C-alpha atoms as one frame of an Amber mdcrd trajectory, in Angstrom:
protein
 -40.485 136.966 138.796 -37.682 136.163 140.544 -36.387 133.455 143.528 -36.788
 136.397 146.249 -40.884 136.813 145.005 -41.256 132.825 145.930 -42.744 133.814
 149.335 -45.501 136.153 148.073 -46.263 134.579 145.195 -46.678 131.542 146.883
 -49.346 132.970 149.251 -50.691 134.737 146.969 -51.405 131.263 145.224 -52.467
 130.271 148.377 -55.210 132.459 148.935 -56.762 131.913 145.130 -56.853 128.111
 146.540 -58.865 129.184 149.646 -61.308 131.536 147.794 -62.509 128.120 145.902
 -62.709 129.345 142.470 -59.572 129.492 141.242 -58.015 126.400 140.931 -58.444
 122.587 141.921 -55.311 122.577 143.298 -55.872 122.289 147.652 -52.666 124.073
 148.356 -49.947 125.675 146.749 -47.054 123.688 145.547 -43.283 123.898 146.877
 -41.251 127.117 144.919 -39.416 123.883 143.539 -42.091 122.304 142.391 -43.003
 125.669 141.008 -40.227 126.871 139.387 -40.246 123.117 137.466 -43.004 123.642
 135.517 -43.874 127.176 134.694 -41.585 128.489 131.804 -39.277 131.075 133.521
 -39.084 133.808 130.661 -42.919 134.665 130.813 -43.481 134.674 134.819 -44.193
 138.001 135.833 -44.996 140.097 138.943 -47.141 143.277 139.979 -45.557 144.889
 142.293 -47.343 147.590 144.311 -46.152 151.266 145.267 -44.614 149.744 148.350
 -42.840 146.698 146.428 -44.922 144.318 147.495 -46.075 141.271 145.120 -49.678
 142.375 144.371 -50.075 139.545 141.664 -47.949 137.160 140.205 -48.764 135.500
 136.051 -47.231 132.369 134.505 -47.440 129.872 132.175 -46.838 126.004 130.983
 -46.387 124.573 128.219 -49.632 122.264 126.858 -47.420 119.432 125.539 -44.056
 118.817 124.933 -45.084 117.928 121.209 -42.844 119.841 118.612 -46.603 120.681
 117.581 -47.805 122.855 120.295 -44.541 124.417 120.948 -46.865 128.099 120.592
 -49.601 127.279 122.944 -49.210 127.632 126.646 -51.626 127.425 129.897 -51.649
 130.354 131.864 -52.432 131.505 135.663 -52.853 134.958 136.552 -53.073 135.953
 140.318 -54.032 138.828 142.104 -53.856 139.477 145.949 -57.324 139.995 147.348
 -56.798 143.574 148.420 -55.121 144.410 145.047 -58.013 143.509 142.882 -59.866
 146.378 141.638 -57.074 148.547 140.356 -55.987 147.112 137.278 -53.191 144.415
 138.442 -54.801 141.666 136.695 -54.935 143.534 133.753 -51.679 144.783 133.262
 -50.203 141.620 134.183 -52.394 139.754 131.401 -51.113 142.272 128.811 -47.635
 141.601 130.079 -48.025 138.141 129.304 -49.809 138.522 125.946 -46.531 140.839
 125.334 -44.016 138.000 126.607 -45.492 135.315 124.723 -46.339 136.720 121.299
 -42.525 138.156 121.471 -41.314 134.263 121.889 -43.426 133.517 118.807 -46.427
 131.865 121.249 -49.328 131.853 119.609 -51.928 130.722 121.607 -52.527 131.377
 125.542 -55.284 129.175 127.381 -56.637 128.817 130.471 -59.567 126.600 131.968
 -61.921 129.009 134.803 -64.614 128.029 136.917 -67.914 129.760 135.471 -68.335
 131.420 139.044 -65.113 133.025 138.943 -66.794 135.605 136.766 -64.277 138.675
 137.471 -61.314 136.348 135.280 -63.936 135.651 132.955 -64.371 139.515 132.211
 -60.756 140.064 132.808 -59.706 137.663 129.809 -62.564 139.025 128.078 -61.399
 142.324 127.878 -57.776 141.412 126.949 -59.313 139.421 124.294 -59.651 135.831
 124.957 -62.847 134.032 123.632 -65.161 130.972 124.928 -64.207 127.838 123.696
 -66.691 125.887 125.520 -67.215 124.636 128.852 -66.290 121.369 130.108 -68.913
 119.820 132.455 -68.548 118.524 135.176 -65.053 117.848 134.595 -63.520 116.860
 138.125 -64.452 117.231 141.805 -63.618 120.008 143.735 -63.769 119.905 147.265
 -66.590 117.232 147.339 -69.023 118.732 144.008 -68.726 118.461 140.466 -67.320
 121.723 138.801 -67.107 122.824 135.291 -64.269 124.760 133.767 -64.858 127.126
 131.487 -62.371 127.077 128.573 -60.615 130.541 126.971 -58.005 131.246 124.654
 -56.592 133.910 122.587 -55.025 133.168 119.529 -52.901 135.924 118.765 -53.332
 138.236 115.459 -49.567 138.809 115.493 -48.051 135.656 115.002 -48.269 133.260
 112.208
């Protein structure tokens, strides 16, 4: 991911925030803001056949504690009319690639139970339940629950 991807991804952001159930974020923050906080050697793009963003991944650390230095907090993002043909998917195993090469060893993520296409998506690249938390925070005027994954991975000790 680079500064010239900022638009797309951005919108791309945008319209996981308007779908609901992807976030409880209410709009997508400045590329400043952005670029602050998500750790710039594991943000990745999709790029279509035209070289268009079709999906954008990143992550954050959990803590700054010495501790958790190998666990991050991950987003993955696909445009709506990219879904479907595998973008989410190979930009998960990019990530899983990324991180366990940096000597991460654990990738989370919280996801709203109704967002049940990442739930299978993380699934199948091998994340596991943790548990949910209930009723966690409101969301556009209800409670919502976030269901919470992570995959601990078998290469790194």
């Amino acid at each position: 991911m680079r500064p010239e991807h900022a638009p797309a991804v951005l919108a791309i952001y945008q319209l996981g925030i308007d779908e609901h159930n992807a976030t409880f974020e209410t709009t997508a923050p400045t590329w400043n803001a952005f670029d602050a906080v998500k750790l710039p050697e594991h943000r990745l793009v999709a790029l279509d056949d035209g070289g268009h963003v079709a999906g954008w991944a990143a992550v954050v650390p959990v803590s700054d504690r010495c501790t958790y230095a190998g666990v991050v907090e991950h987003s993955v993002y696909v445009h709506p009319g990219a879904r479907g043909r595998g973008v989410g998917s190979a930009l998960l195993t990019a990530l899983i690639t990324s991180t366990e090469a940096a000597g991460i060893w654990t990738i989370q993520s919280g996801i709203f139970p109704e967002n049940t296409a990442s739930l299978a998506l993380h699934e199948r690249a091998g994340f596991r339940i943790v548990g949910t938390r209930e009723r966690i925070s409101r969301h556009r005027g209800r409670w919502r629950d976030v269901v919470l994954v992570e995959r601990r991975s078998p290469v790194v000790d």
